[in-house]
Amino acid sequence: MVSLRLAREEKGKGIQTARLERMAQMTEDQHTKQDPTRQYPQPEYPEQTQMDQHPGLEQEMAPEPDYGVETYRGSGKLEGKKALITGGDSGIGRAVALAFAREGADVVLSYLEEEEPDAQETARAVEDSGRKAVKVPGDIVEESHCQELVQKAVDEFGRIDVLVNNAAHQMTVDGIADVSTGLLDRTFKTNIYAMFWLVKAALPHMPEGGSIINTCSIQAYQPSPPLLPYASTKGAIITFTKGLAQEVVRYGLRANSVAPGPVWTPIIPASMPGDTVASFGGTSPMGRPAQPAELAPAFVFLASQEASYVNGETLGITGGQPLP
């Protein structure tokens, strides 16, 4: 048993060494000039769906999303900071966790228990970047878990410098008659209630210079009828952020939001039928959806002191789809 454990440890060290060597040899990074329309694959993608296993796993997507593991280079913008990221196992949350780590931050990853395989990969990526990753599975639809999540971050790090409210629930419907009370309840509790609970719990542990970043969506401005519950919460996040920013600035904190357009993450195959997934993002001016790696720099900016005079704003990353 001991020899098997040692063998696994040696294998893990070998994988980590290989990753670090690849990082050192990178010839392209997030600064490399290229045509953005051809930077990543365009649809049609393979027809796929994970609606029967919601919330879905990144490792089962084709093509797998790019979260920046081979390309993101840090420059110390978040050195020594401590961050809490909800939905940190995959998609945008994973890309943000990796970018934060490479900028010098330790992170707490919040995710559902069903997402453990993705969370393990994210934690490895953070640790391979030389920072600490703390995994905290659980469901933020429960206020008690939100409080426990914040307490875990405080127990591990002593404070929270950056709170990223990124987790979201999304499911397509045929129309408003198809919106069950259960779906409405889960969507609003995950996407809105949890933000209130987490901010309330985190504020006493956030020092001056801290940052709150909420993930909203282009759906807040251009709502799609099949996503009406989700879109409604995203509109609420805009209002929440604008109001919150005016309060927390008194404590030396800032609150902002990021509004992505279509992004290639597990929430897509987990909430849409296969034929819709295959063409996802194709109508964007870019002709494709964003990859999570393309979102991460916006979160880094808003978390850093470079954004010291940015408060109550929404940063759109939509590939050219106009926001008001």
Coordinates of C-alpha atoms in Angstrom, one line a residue:
M1 CA 0.0 0.0 0.0
V2 CA 2.8 2.4 0.9
S3 CA 4.7 1.7 -2.3
L4 CA 1.6 2.3 -4.4
R5 CA 1.1 5.6 -2.6
L6 CA 4.7 6.6 -3.3
A7 CA 4.3 5.6 -6.9
R8 CA 1.3 7.8 -7.3
E9 CA 3.1 10.7 -5.6
E10 CA 6.0 10.3 -8.0
K11 CA 3.7 10.2 -11.0
G12 CA 2.0 13.4 -9.7
K13 CA 5.4 15.1 -9.4
G14 CA 6.2 14.1 -12.9
I15 CA 3.0 15.5 -14.3
Q16 CA 3.6 18.8 -12.4
T17 CA 7.2 19.0 -13.6
A18 CA 6.0 18.5 -17.2
R19 CA 3.4 21.2 -16.9
L20 CA 5.9 23.7 -15.5
E21 CA 8.3 22.9 -18.3
R22 CA 5.6 23.5 -20.9
M23 CA 4.8 26.8 -19.2
A24 CA 8.4 27.8 -19.4
Q25 CA 8.6 26.9 -23.1
M26 CA 5.4 28.7 -24.1
T27 CA 5.9 30.8 -27.3
E28 CA 2.4 32.1 -27.3
D29 CA 0.4 33.7 -24.4
Q30 CA -2.5 36.0 -23.9
H31 CA -0.5 38.8 -25.5
T32 CA 0.3 37.1 -28.8
K33 CA -1.3 39.0 -31.8
Q34 CA -3.7 37.0 -33.9
D35 CA -7.0 37.2 -35.7
P36 CA -9.6 36.8 -32.9
T37 CA -12.2 35.3 -35.2
R38 CA -9.8 32.4 -35.9
Q39 CA -8.2 32.1 -32.5
Y40 CA -10.5 29.3 -31.5
P41 CA -12.7 26.7 -33.3
Q42 CA -15.9 27.9 -34.8
P43 CA -19.1 25.9 -34.9
E44 CA -20.4 23.5 -36.1
Y45 CA -19.2 21.6 -33.0
P46 CA -20.0 17.9 -32.5
E47 CA -23.6 17.5 -31.4
Q48 CA -23.6 16.8 -27.7
T49 CA -25.7 17.4 -24.6
Q50 CA -25.3 16.7 -20.9
M51 CA -28.9 17.7 -19.9
D52 CA -29.4 14.3 -18.3
Q53 CA -26.4 14.9 -16.0
H54 CA -26.8 18.6 -15.1
P55 CA -24.6 20.6 -14.1
G56 CA -22.3 19.0 -16.7
L57 CA -18.5 18.4 -16.8
E58 CA -15.9 20.3 -18.8
Q59 CA -13.8 17.1 -19.4
E60 CA -16.7 15.6 -21.4
M61 CA -17.0 18.5 -23.8
A62 CA -15.8 18.4 -27.4
P63 CA -13.8 20.5 -28.0
E64 CA -12.7 21.0 -24.4
P65 CA -12.8 24.6 -23.3
D66 CA -9.6 26.6 -23.2
Y67 CA -9.0 28.0 -19.7
G68 CA -5.6 29.3 -20.4
V69 CA -3.4 26.6 -18.8
E70 CA -1.0 26.7 -21.8
T71 CA -1.1 30.4 -22.5
Y72 CA -1.9 32.6 -19.4
R73 CA 1.2 34.4 -18.1
G74 CA 0.9 36.3 -14.8
S75 CA 2.8 39.5 -13.8
G76 CA 2.2 39.7 -10.1
K77 CA -1.0 41.8 -10.2
L78 CA -2.6 39.9 -7.4
E79 CA 0.5 38.9 -5.4
G80 CA -0.4 37.7 -1.9
K81 CA -4.2 38.2 -2.3
K82 CA -6.8 35.6 -1.2
A83 CA -9.8 35.0 -3.4
L84 CA -13.1 33.1 -3.1
I85 CA -14.6 31.9 -6.4
T86 CA -18.0 30.3 -6.7
G87 CA -18.5 28.0 -9.7
G88 CA -14.7 27.7 -9.5
D89 CA -14.5 24.1 -10.9
S90 CA -14.9 24.8 -14.6
G91 CA -15.7 27.3 -17.3
I92 CA -15.2 30.9 -16.4
G93 CA -14.5 30.1 -12.8
R94 CA -11.7 27.7 -13.7
A95 CA -10.1 30.2 -16.0
V96 CA -10.3 32.9 -13.3
A97 CA -8.9 30.6 -10.7
L98 CA -5.9 29.8 -12.9
A99 CA -5.3 33.5 -13.8
F100 CA -5.6 34.6 -10.2
A101 CA -3.1 31.9 -9.2
R102 CA -0.6 32.9 -11.9
E103 CA -1.0 36.5 -10.7
G104 CA 0.0 35.5 -7.2
A105 CA -3.3 34.7 -5.4
D106 CA -4.4 31.8 -3.3
V107 CA -8.0 30.6 -4.0
V108 CA -11.0 28.9 -2.4
L109 CA -13.0 27.0 -5.0
S110 CA -16.7 26.6 -4.5
Y111 CA -18.6 24.0 -6.5
L112 CA -21.3 21.3 -6.5
E113 CA -20.3 17.8 -5.3
E114 CA -21.1 16.4 -8.7
E115 CA -18.4 18.6 -10.2
E116 CA -15.6 17.0 -8.2
P117 CA -13.7 15.7 -11.2
D118 CA -13.5 19.2 -12.7
A119 CA -12.7 20.8 -9.4
Q120 CA -9.7 18.4 -9.0
E121 CA -8.3 19.5 -12.3
T122 CA -8.7 23.2 -11.4
A123 CA -7.0 22.7 -8.0
R124 CA -4.1 21.0 -9.8
A125 CA -3.7 23.9 -12.2
V126 CA -3.7 26.4 -9.3
E127 CA -1.2 24.3 -7.3
D128 CA 1.0 23.8 -10.4
S129 CA 1.1 27.6 -10.6
G130 CA 2.6 27.7 -7.2
R131 CA -0.4 28.8 -5.2
K132 CA -2.8 27.2 -2.7
A133 CA -6.2 25.8 -3.7
V134 CA -8.8 25.0 -1.2
K135 CA -11.8 22.9 -2.5
V136 CA -15.1 23.4 -0.8
P137 CA -18.0 21.3 -2.3
G138 CA -21.6 22.2 -1.5
D139 CA -24.7 24.0 -2.8
I140 CA -24.9 27.7 -2.4
V141 CA -28.7 27.6 -2.7
E142 CA -28.5 27.1 1.1
E143 CA -27.6 30.2 3.1
S144 CA -25.9 28.1 5.8
H145 CA -23.5 26.7 3.1
C146 CA -22.7 30.2 1.9
Q147 CA -21.8 31.2 5.5
E148 CA -19.7 28.0 5.9
L149 CA -17.9 28.8 2.6
V150 CA -16.9 32.2 3.8
Q151 CA -15.8 30.8 7.2
K152 CA -13.7 28.2 5.5
A153 CA -11.9 30.9 3.4
V154 CA -11.3 32.9 6.6
D155 CA -10.0 29.9 8.5
E156 CA -7.6 29.1 5.7
F157 CA -6.4 32.5 4.7
G158 CA -7.5 34.9 7.5
R159 CA -9.3 37.3 5.1
I160 CA -10.9 37.5 1.7
D161 CA -9.4 40.1 -0.7
V162 CA -11.5 39.2 -3.8
L163 CA -15.0 37.6 -3.8
V164 CA -16.0 36.3 -7.3
N165 CA -19.7 35.5 -7.5
N166 CA -19.6 33.4 -10.6
A167 CA -21.8 30.3 -10.0
A168 CA -25.0 30.1 -12.0
H169 CA -27.9 27.8 -12.8
Q170 CA -29.3 27.9 -16.3
M171 CA -31.9 25.7 -18.1
T172 CA -33.7 26.3 -21.4
V173 CA -37.6 26.2 -21.4
D174 CA -40.2 26.1 -24.2
G175 CA -41.9 29.2 -22.8
I176 CA -43.1 30.8 -19.6
A177 CA -45.7 28.1 -19.2
D178 CA -42.8 25.6 -18.9
V179 CA -41.2 27.5 -16.0
S180 CA -41.8 25.4 -12.9
T181 CA -41.6 26.9 -9.4
G182 CA -38.8 24.5 -8.7
L183 CA -36.7 25.8 -11.7
L184 CA -37.5 29.4 -10.7
D185 CA -36.5 28.8 -7.1
R186 CA -33.2 27.1 -7.9
T187 CA -32.3 29.7 -10.6
F188 CA -32.9 32.7 -8.3
K189 CA -31.4 31.1 -5.2
T190 CA -28.2 30.1 -7.1
N191 CA -27.8 33.3 -9.1
I192 CA -29.2 36.0 -6.8
Y193 CA -29.9 34.9 -3.3
A194 CA -26.4 33.4 -2.9
M195 CA -24.8 36.8 -3.9
F196 CA -26.6 38.5 -1.0
W197 CA -25.7 35.7 1.4
L198 CA -22.1 35.6 0.4
V199 CA -21.5 39.3 0.4
K200 CA -23.2 39.7 3.8
A201 CA -20.9 37.0 5.2
A202 CA -17.7 38.1 3.5
L203 CA -17.9 41.9 4.1
P204 CA -16.6 41.7 7.7
H205 CA -13.5 39.8 6.5
M206 CA -12.6 42.0 3.4
P207 CA -9.9 44.5 4.0
E208 CA -9.6 47.9 2.3
G209 CA -8.7 47.5 -1.3
G210 CA -10.8 44.4 -1.7
S211 CA -13.0 43.7 -4.7
I212 CA -16.3 42.0 -5.4
I213 CA -16.9 40.8 -8.9
N214 CA -20.2 39.4 -10.1
T215 CA -20.8 37.5 -13.3
C216 CA -23.8 38.7 -15.2
S217 CA -24.5 38.1 -18.9
I218 CA -25.5 39.7 -22.2
Q219 CA -28.9 38.0 -21.3
A220 CA -29.4 40.9 -18.9
Y221 CA -29.7 43.2 -22.0
Q222 CA -30.8 40.9 -24.8
P223 CA -32.9 38.2 -23.1
S224 CA -33.8 35.0 -25.0
P225 CA -37.2 33.6 -24.2
P226 CA -35.9 30.1 -23.7
L227 CA -33.6 31.4 -21.0
L228 CA -36.2 33.7 -19.3
P229 CA -35.5 32.6 -15.7
Y230 CA -31.8 32.9 -16.1
A231 CA -32.0 36.2 -18.0
S232 CA -34.2 37.7 -15.3
T233 CA -31.5 36.9 -12.6
K234 CA -28.8 38.4 -14.8
G235 CA -30.7 41.7 -15.0
A236 CA -31.1 41.6 -11.2
I237 CA -27.3 41.1 -10.9
I238 CA -26.7 44.4 -12.8
T239 CA -29.0 46.3 -10.3
F240 CA -27.5 44.5 -7.3
T241 CA -24.0 45.4 -8.4
K242 CA -24.7 49.1 -9.0
G243 CA -26.4 49.4 -5.6
L244 CA -23.8 47.4 -3.8
A245 CA -21.0 49.4 -5.2
Q246 CA -22.3 52.6 -3.6
E247 CA -22.4 51.0 -0.2
V248 CA -19.1 49.0 -0.1
V249 CA -17.0 52.0 -1.3
R250 CA -17.5 53.4 2.2
Y251 CA -15.4 50.5 3.5
G252 CA -12.7 50.9 0.9
L253 CA -14.1 48.1 -1.4
R254 CA -15.3 48.1 -5.0
A255 CA -18.0 46.0 -6.6
N256 CA -18.3 45.5 -10.4
S257 CA -19.7 42.9 -12.8
V258 CA -18.6 41.2 -16.0
A259 CA -21.2 40.5 -18.8
P260 CA -20.1 37.7 -21.1
G261 CA -21.7 37.0 -24.4
P262 CA -21.8 33.3 -25.4
V263 CA -19.0 31.3 -23.7
W264 CA -18.0 27.7 -24.3
T265 CA -18.5 26.2 -20.8
P266 CA -20.3 23.1 -19.3
I267 CA -23.4 25.1 -18.6
I268 CA -24.1 25.0 -22.4
P269 CA -24.4 21.3 -23.0
A270 CA -25.9 20.9 -19.5
S271 CA -28.8 23.2 -20.3
M272 CA -29.4 23.0 -24.1
P273 CA -30.3 20.2 -26.6
G274 CA -27.5 18.8 -28.8
D275 CA -28.4 20.6 -32.0
T276 CA -28.4 24.0 -30.3
V277 CA -25.0 23.2 -28.7
A278 CA -23.5 22.3 -32.1
S279 CA -24.2 25.8 -33.4
F280 CA -23.6 27.7 -30.1
G281 CA -22.1 31.1 -30.6
G282 CA -22.2 30.9 -34.4
T283 CA -24.3 34.1 -34.7
S284 CA -21.8 36.2 -32.8
P285 CA -20.0 38.8 -34.8
M286 CA -16.9 36.7 -34.1
G287 CA -18.6 33.7 -35.6
R288 CA -17.8 31.7 -32.4
P289 CA -18.3 31.7 -28.7
A290 CA -15.7 33.0 -26.3
Q291 CA -13.4 30.6 -24.5
P292 CA -13.1 30.9 -20.7
A293 CA -9.5 32.0 -21.1
E294 CA -10.7 35.1 -22.9
L295 CA -12.8 36.2 -19.9
A296 CA -10.1 35.8 -17.2
P297 CA -8.1 39.0 -17.9
A298 CA -11.2 41.1 -17.2
F299 CA -11.6 39.5 -13.7
V300 CA -7.9 40.1 -13.0
F301 CA -8.2 43.7 -14.0
L302 CA -11.2 44.3 -11.8
A303 CA -9.6 42.5 -8.9
S304 CA -6.3 44.4 -9.2
Q305 CA -5.4 47.9 -7.9
E306 CA -5.2 49.0 -11.6
A307 CA -9.0 49.2 -11.4
S308 CA -9.0 51.5 -8.3
Y309 CA -11.4 54.0 -9.8
V310 CA -13.7 51.4 -11.4
N311 CA -16.8 50.9 -9.2
G312 CA -20.4 49.9 -10.0
E313 CA -19.5 49.2 -13.6
T314 CA -20.4 46.3 -16.0
L315 CA -17.6 45.2 -18.3
G316 CA -19.1 43.6 -21.5
I317 CA -17.1 40.8 -23.2
T318 CA -19.5 39.9 -25.9
G319 CA -17.5 39.5 -29.1
G320 CA -19.0 42.5 -30.6
Q321 CA -22.7 42.2 -29.6
P322 CA -23.6 45.7 -28.5
L323 CA -24.6 46.4 -24.9
P324 CA -26.4 49.6 -23.9

